[in-house]
mmCIF file of C-alpha atoms in Angstrom:
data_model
loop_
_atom_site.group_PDB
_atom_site.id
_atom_site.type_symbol
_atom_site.label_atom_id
_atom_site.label_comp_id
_atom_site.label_asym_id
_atom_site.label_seq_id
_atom_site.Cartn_x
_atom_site.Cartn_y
_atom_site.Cartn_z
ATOM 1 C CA UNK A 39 27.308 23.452 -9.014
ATOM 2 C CA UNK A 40 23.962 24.299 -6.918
ATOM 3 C CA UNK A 41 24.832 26.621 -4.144
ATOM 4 C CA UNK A 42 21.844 27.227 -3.039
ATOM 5 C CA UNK A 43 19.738 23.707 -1.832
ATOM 6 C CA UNK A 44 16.750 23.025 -0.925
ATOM 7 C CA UNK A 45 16.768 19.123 -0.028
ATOM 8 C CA UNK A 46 13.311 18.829 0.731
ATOM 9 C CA UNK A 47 10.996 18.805 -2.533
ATOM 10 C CA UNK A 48 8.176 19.000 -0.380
ATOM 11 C CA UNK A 49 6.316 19.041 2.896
ATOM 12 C CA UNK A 50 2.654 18.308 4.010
ATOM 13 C CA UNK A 51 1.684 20.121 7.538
ATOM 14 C CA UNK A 52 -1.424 20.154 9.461
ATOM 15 C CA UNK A 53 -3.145 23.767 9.510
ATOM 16 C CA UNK A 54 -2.338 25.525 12.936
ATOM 17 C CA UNK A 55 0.869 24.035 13.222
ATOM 18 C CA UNK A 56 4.244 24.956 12.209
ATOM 19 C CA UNK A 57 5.796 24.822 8.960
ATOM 20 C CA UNK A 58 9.865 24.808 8.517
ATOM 21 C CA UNK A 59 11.612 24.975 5.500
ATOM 22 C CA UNK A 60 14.905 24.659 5.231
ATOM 23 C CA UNK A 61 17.835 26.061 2.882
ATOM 24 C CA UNK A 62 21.774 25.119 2.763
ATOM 25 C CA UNK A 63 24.493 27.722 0.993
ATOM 26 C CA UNK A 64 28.111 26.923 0.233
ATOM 27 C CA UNK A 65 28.874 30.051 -1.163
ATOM 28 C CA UNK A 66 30.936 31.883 1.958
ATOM 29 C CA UNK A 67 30.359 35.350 -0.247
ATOM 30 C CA UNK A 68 26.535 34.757 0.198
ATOM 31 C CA UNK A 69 25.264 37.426 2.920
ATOM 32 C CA UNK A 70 22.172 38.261 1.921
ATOM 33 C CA UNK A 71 18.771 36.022 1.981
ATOM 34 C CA UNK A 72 15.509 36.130 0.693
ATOM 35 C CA UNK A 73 12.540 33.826 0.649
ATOM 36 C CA UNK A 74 9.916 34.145 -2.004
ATOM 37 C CA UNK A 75 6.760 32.098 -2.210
ATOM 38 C CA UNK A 76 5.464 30.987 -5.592
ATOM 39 C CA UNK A 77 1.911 30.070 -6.981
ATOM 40 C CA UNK A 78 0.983 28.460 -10.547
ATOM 41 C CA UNK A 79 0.781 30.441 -13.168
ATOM 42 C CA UNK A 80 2.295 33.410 -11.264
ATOM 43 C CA UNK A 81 5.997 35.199 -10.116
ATOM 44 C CA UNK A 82 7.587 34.765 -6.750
ATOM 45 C CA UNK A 83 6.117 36.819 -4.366
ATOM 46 C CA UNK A 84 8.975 38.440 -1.588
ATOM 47 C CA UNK A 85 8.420 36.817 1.750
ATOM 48 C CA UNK A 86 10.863 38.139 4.157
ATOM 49 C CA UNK A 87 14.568 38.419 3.706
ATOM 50 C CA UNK A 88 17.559 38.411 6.544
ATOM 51 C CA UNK A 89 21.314 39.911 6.371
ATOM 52 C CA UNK A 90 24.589 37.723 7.185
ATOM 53 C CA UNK A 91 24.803 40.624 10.576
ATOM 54 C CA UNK A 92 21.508 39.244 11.706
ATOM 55 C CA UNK A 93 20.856 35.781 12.976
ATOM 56 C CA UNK A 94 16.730 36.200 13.041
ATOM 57 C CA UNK A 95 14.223 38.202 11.042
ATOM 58 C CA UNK A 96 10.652 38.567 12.243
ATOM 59 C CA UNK A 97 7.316 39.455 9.997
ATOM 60 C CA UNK A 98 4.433 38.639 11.589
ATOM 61 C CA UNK A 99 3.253 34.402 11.164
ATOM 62 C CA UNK A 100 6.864 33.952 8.865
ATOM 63 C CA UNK A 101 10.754 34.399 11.356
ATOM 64 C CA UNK A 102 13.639 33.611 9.289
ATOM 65 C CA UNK A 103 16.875 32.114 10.845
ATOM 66 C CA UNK A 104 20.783 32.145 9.704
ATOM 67 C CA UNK A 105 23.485 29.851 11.226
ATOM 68 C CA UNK A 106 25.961 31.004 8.982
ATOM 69 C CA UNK A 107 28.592 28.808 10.637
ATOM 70 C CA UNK A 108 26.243 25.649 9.259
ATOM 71 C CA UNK A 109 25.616 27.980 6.193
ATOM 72 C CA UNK A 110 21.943 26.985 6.682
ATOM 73 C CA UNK A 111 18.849 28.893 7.002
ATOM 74 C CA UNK A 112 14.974 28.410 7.561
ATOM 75 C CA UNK A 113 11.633 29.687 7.213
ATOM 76 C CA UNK A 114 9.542 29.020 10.377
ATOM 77 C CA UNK A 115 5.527 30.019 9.429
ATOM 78 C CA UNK A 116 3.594 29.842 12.372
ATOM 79 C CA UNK A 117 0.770 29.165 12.597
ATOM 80 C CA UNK A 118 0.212 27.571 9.400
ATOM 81 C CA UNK A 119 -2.785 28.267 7.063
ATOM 82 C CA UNK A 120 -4.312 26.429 4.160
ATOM 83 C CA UNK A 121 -3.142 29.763 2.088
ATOM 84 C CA UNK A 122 0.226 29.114 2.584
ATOM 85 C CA UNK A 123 0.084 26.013 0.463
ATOM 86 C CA UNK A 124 2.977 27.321 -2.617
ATOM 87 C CA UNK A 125 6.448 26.761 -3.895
ATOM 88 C CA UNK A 126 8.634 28.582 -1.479
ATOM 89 C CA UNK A 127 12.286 29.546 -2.907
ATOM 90 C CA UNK A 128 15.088 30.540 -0.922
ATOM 91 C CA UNK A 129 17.790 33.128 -2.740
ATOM 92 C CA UNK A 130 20.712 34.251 -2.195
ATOM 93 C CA UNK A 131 23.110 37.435 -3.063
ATOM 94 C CA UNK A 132 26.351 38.629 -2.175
ATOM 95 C CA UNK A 133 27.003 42.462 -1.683
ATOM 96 C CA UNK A 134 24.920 42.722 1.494
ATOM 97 C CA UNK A 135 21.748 43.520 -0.550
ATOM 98 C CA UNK A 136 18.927 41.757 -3.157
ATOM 99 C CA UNK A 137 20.632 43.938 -6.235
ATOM 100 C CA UNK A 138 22.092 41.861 -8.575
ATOM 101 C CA UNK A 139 21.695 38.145 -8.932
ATOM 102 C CA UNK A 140 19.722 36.196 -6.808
ATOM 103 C CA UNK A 141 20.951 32.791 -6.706
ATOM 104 C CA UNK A 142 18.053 30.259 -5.942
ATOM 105 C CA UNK A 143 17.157 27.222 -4.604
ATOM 106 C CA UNK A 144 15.547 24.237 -6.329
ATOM 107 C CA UNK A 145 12.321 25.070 -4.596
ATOM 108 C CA UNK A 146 10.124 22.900 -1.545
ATOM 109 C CA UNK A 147 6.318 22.559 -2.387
ATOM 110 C CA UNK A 148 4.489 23.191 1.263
ATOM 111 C CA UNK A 149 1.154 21.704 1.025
ATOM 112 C CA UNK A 150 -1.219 23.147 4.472
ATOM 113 C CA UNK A 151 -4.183 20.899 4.854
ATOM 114 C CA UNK A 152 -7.085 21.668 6.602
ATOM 115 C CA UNK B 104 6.310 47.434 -4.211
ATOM 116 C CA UNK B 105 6.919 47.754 -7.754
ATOM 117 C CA UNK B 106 3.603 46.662 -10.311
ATOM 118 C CA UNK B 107 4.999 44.488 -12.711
ATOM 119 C CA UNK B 108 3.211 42.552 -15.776
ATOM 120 C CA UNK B 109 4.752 40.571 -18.826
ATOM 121 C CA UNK B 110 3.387 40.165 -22.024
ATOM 122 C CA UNK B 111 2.339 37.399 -23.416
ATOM 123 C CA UNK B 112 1.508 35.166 -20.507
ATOM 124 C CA UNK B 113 2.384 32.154 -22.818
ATOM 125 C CA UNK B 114 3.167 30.902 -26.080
ATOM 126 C CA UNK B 115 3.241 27.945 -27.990
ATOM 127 C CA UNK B 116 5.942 28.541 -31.035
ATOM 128 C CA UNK B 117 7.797 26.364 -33.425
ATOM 129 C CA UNK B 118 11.141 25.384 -33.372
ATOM 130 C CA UNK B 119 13.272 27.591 -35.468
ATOM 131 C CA UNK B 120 11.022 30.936 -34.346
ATOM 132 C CA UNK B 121 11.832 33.890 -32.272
ATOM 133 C CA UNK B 122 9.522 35.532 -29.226
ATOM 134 C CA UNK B 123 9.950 38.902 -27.747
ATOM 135 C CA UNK B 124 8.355 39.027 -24.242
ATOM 136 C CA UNK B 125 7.936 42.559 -22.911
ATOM 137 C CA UNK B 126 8.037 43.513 -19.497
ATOM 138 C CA UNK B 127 6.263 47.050 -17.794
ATOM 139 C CA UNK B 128 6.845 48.259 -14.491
ATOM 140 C CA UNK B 129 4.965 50.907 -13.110
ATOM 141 C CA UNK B 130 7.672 52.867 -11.931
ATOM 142 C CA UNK B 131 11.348 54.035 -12.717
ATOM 143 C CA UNK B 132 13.605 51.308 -11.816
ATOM 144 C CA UNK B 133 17.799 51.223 -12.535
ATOM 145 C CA UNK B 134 18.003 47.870 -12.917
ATOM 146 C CA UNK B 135 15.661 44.766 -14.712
ATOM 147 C CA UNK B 136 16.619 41.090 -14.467
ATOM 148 C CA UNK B 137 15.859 38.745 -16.938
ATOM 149 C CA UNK B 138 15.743 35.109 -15.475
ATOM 150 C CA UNK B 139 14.595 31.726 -16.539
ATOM 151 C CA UNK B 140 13.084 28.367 -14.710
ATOM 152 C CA UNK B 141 13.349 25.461 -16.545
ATOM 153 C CA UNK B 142 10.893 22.488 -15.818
ATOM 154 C CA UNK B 143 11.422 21.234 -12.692
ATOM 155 C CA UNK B 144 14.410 23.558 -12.329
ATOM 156 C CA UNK B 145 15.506 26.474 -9.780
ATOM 157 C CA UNK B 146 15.074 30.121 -11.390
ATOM 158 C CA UNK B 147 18.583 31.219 -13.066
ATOM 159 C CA UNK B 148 19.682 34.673 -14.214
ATOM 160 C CA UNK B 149 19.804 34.816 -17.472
ATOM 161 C CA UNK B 150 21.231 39.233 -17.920
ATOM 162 C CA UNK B 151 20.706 42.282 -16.256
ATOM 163 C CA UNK B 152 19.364 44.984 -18.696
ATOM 164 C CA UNK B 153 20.746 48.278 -18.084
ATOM 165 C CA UNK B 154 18.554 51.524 -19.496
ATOM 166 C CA UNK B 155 21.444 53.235 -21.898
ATOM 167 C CA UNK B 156 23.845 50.485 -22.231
ATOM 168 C CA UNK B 157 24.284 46.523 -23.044
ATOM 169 C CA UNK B 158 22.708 43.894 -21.017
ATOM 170 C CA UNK B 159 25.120 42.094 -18.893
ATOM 171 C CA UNK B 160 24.975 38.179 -19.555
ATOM 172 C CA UNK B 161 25.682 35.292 -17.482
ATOM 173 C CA UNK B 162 27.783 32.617 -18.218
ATOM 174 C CA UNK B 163 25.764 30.267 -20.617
ATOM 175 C CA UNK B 164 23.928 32.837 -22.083
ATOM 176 C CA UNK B 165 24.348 34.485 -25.413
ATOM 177 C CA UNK B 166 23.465 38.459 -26.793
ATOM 178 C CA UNK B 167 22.825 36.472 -30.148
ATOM 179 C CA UNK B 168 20.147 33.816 -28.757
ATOM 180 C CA UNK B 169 18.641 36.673 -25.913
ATOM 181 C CA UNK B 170 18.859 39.436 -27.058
ATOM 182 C CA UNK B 171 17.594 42.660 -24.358
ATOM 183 C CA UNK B 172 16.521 45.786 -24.875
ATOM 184 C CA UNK B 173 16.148 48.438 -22.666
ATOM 185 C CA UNK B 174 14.822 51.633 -24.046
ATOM 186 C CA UNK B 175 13.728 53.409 -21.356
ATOM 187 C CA UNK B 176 13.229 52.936 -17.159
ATOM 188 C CA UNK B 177 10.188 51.572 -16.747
ATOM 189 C CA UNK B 178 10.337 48.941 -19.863
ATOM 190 C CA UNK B 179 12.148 45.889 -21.138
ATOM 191 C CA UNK B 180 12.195 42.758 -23.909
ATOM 192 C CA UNK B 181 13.786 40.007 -23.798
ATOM 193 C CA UNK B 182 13.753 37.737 -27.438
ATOM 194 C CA UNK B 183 14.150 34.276 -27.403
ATOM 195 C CA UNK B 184 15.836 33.575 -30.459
ATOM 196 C CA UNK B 185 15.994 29.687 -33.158
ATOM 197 C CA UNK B 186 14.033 28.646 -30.502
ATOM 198 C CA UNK B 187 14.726 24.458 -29.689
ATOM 199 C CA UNK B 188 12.888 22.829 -27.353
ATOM 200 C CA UNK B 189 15.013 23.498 -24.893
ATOM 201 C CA UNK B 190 14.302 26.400 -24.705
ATOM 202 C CA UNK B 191 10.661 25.595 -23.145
ATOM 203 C CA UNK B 192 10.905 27.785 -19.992
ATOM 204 C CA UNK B 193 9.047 30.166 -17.797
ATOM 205 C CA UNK B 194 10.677 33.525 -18.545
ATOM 206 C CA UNK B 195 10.670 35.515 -15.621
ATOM 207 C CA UNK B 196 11.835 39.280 -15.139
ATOM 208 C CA UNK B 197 12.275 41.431 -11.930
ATOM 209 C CA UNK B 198 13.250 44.820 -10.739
ATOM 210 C CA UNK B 199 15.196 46.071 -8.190
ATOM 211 C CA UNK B 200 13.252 47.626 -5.171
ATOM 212 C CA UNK B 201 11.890 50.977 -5.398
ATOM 213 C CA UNK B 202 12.115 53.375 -2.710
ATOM 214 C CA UNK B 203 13.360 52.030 0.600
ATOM 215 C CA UNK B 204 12.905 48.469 -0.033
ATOM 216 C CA UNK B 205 15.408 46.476 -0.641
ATOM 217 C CA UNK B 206 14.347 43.701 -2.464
ATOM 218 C CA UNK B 207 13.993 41.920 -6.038
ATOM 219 C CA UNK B 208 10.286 42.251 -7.125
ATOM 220 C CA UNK B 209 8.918 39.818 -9.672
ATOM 221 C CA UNK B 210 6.648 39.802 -12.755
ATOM 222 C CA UNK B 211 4.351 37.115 -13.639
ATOM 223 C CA UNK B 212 6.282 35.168 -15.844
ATOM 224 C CA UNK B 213 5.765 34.208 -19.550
ATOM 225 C CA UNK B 214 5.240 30.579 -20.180
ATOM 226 C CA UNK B 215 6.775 29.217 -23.099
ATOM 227 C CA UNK B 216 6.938 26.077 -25.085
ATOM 228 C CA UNK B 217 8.611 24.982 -28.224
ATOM 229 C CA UNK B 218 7.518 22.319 -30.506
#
């Protein structure tokens, strides 16, 4: 039973444009969100995370966005950079925070060229 | 954030062996997480180690195959236990956020394969 997905395995974007990466729940308890971004050989680094009373959270080049009618959410990085190119996990937690489990999705490899 | 390494960074063992993998934080934390991503798999939750008490497992995994310890709040093992195969994983643990953030903070991972 996956209840977090990620449906895209992967996505190839042109530097300078915009990336978007998307995530689907079905867990209605879910209402708390993370996004983590994930090199070789290394642990998931915290991106940005959002909170089911919020509907957009803002850090700089990465906005996150929750339609929790459509139990979806995505990572917008704008403008894309060759750096970005990682695994990028979505999680998700019930209890309003990130203590406790995270439930994750499968992972989508963004690959930024030049 | 919260400094986090893992010891060792991988390991090639035999099947019927046991590995401890440590994990260090460089500050007090409450809780640890132990997790584990499978080849070509999402990262599951494996227990939460509590300092002073017995880990809390998830369903599907065992105090007899992973066993935790906790002896203190800044430190944390995990064993691997009869290792199979299957059991060929990155191990993965993480820590609450300290201070004000609130957010699950990551260590390296350990690799691990079984032959």
């Amino acid at each position: 039973d996956q209840q977090v997905k990620q449906n895209s395995p992967s996505l190839s974007v042109q530097e300078g444009r915009i990336s978007i990466l998307n995530c689907d729940y079905t867990n209605s308890m879910f209402d708390y969100f993370l996004w983590y971004k994930k090199y070789p050989a290394e642990g998931p680094t915290f991106l940005i995370s959002i909170s089911s009373i919020k509907d957009k959270n803002e850090d700089g080049r990465f906005t996150v966005f929750l339609n929790k009618s459509a139990k979806h959410l995505s990572l917008h990085i704008v403008p894309s950079q060759p750096g970005d190119s990682a695994v990028y996990f979505c999680a998700a937690n019930a209890g309003g925070t990130s203590y406790g489990k995270l439930t994750f999705g499968q992972g989508t490899i963004l690959t930024v060229h030049p | 954030s919260a400094v986090i390494s893992q010891k060792p960074s991988r390991d090639i063992c035999q099947r019927g062996t046991s590995l401890t993998i440590q994990c260090q934080v460089d500050s007090q934390v409450t809780m640890m997480f132990w997790y584990r991503q499978q080849p070509g798999q999402s990262l599951t939750l494996i227990a939460t180690a509590n300092q002073g008490s017995e880990a809390t497992y998830e369903s599907g995994f065992v105090i007899d195959k992973f066993p935790i310890s906790r002896p203190n709040l800044t430190f944390s093992t995990l064993t691997v236990s009869n290792m199979s195969p299957e059991d060929s994983s990155i191990y993965l643990c993480s820590v609450y956020g300290t201070g004000s953030t609130d957010t699950q903070y990551f260590g390296p991972g350990t690799r691990l394969t079984v032959l």
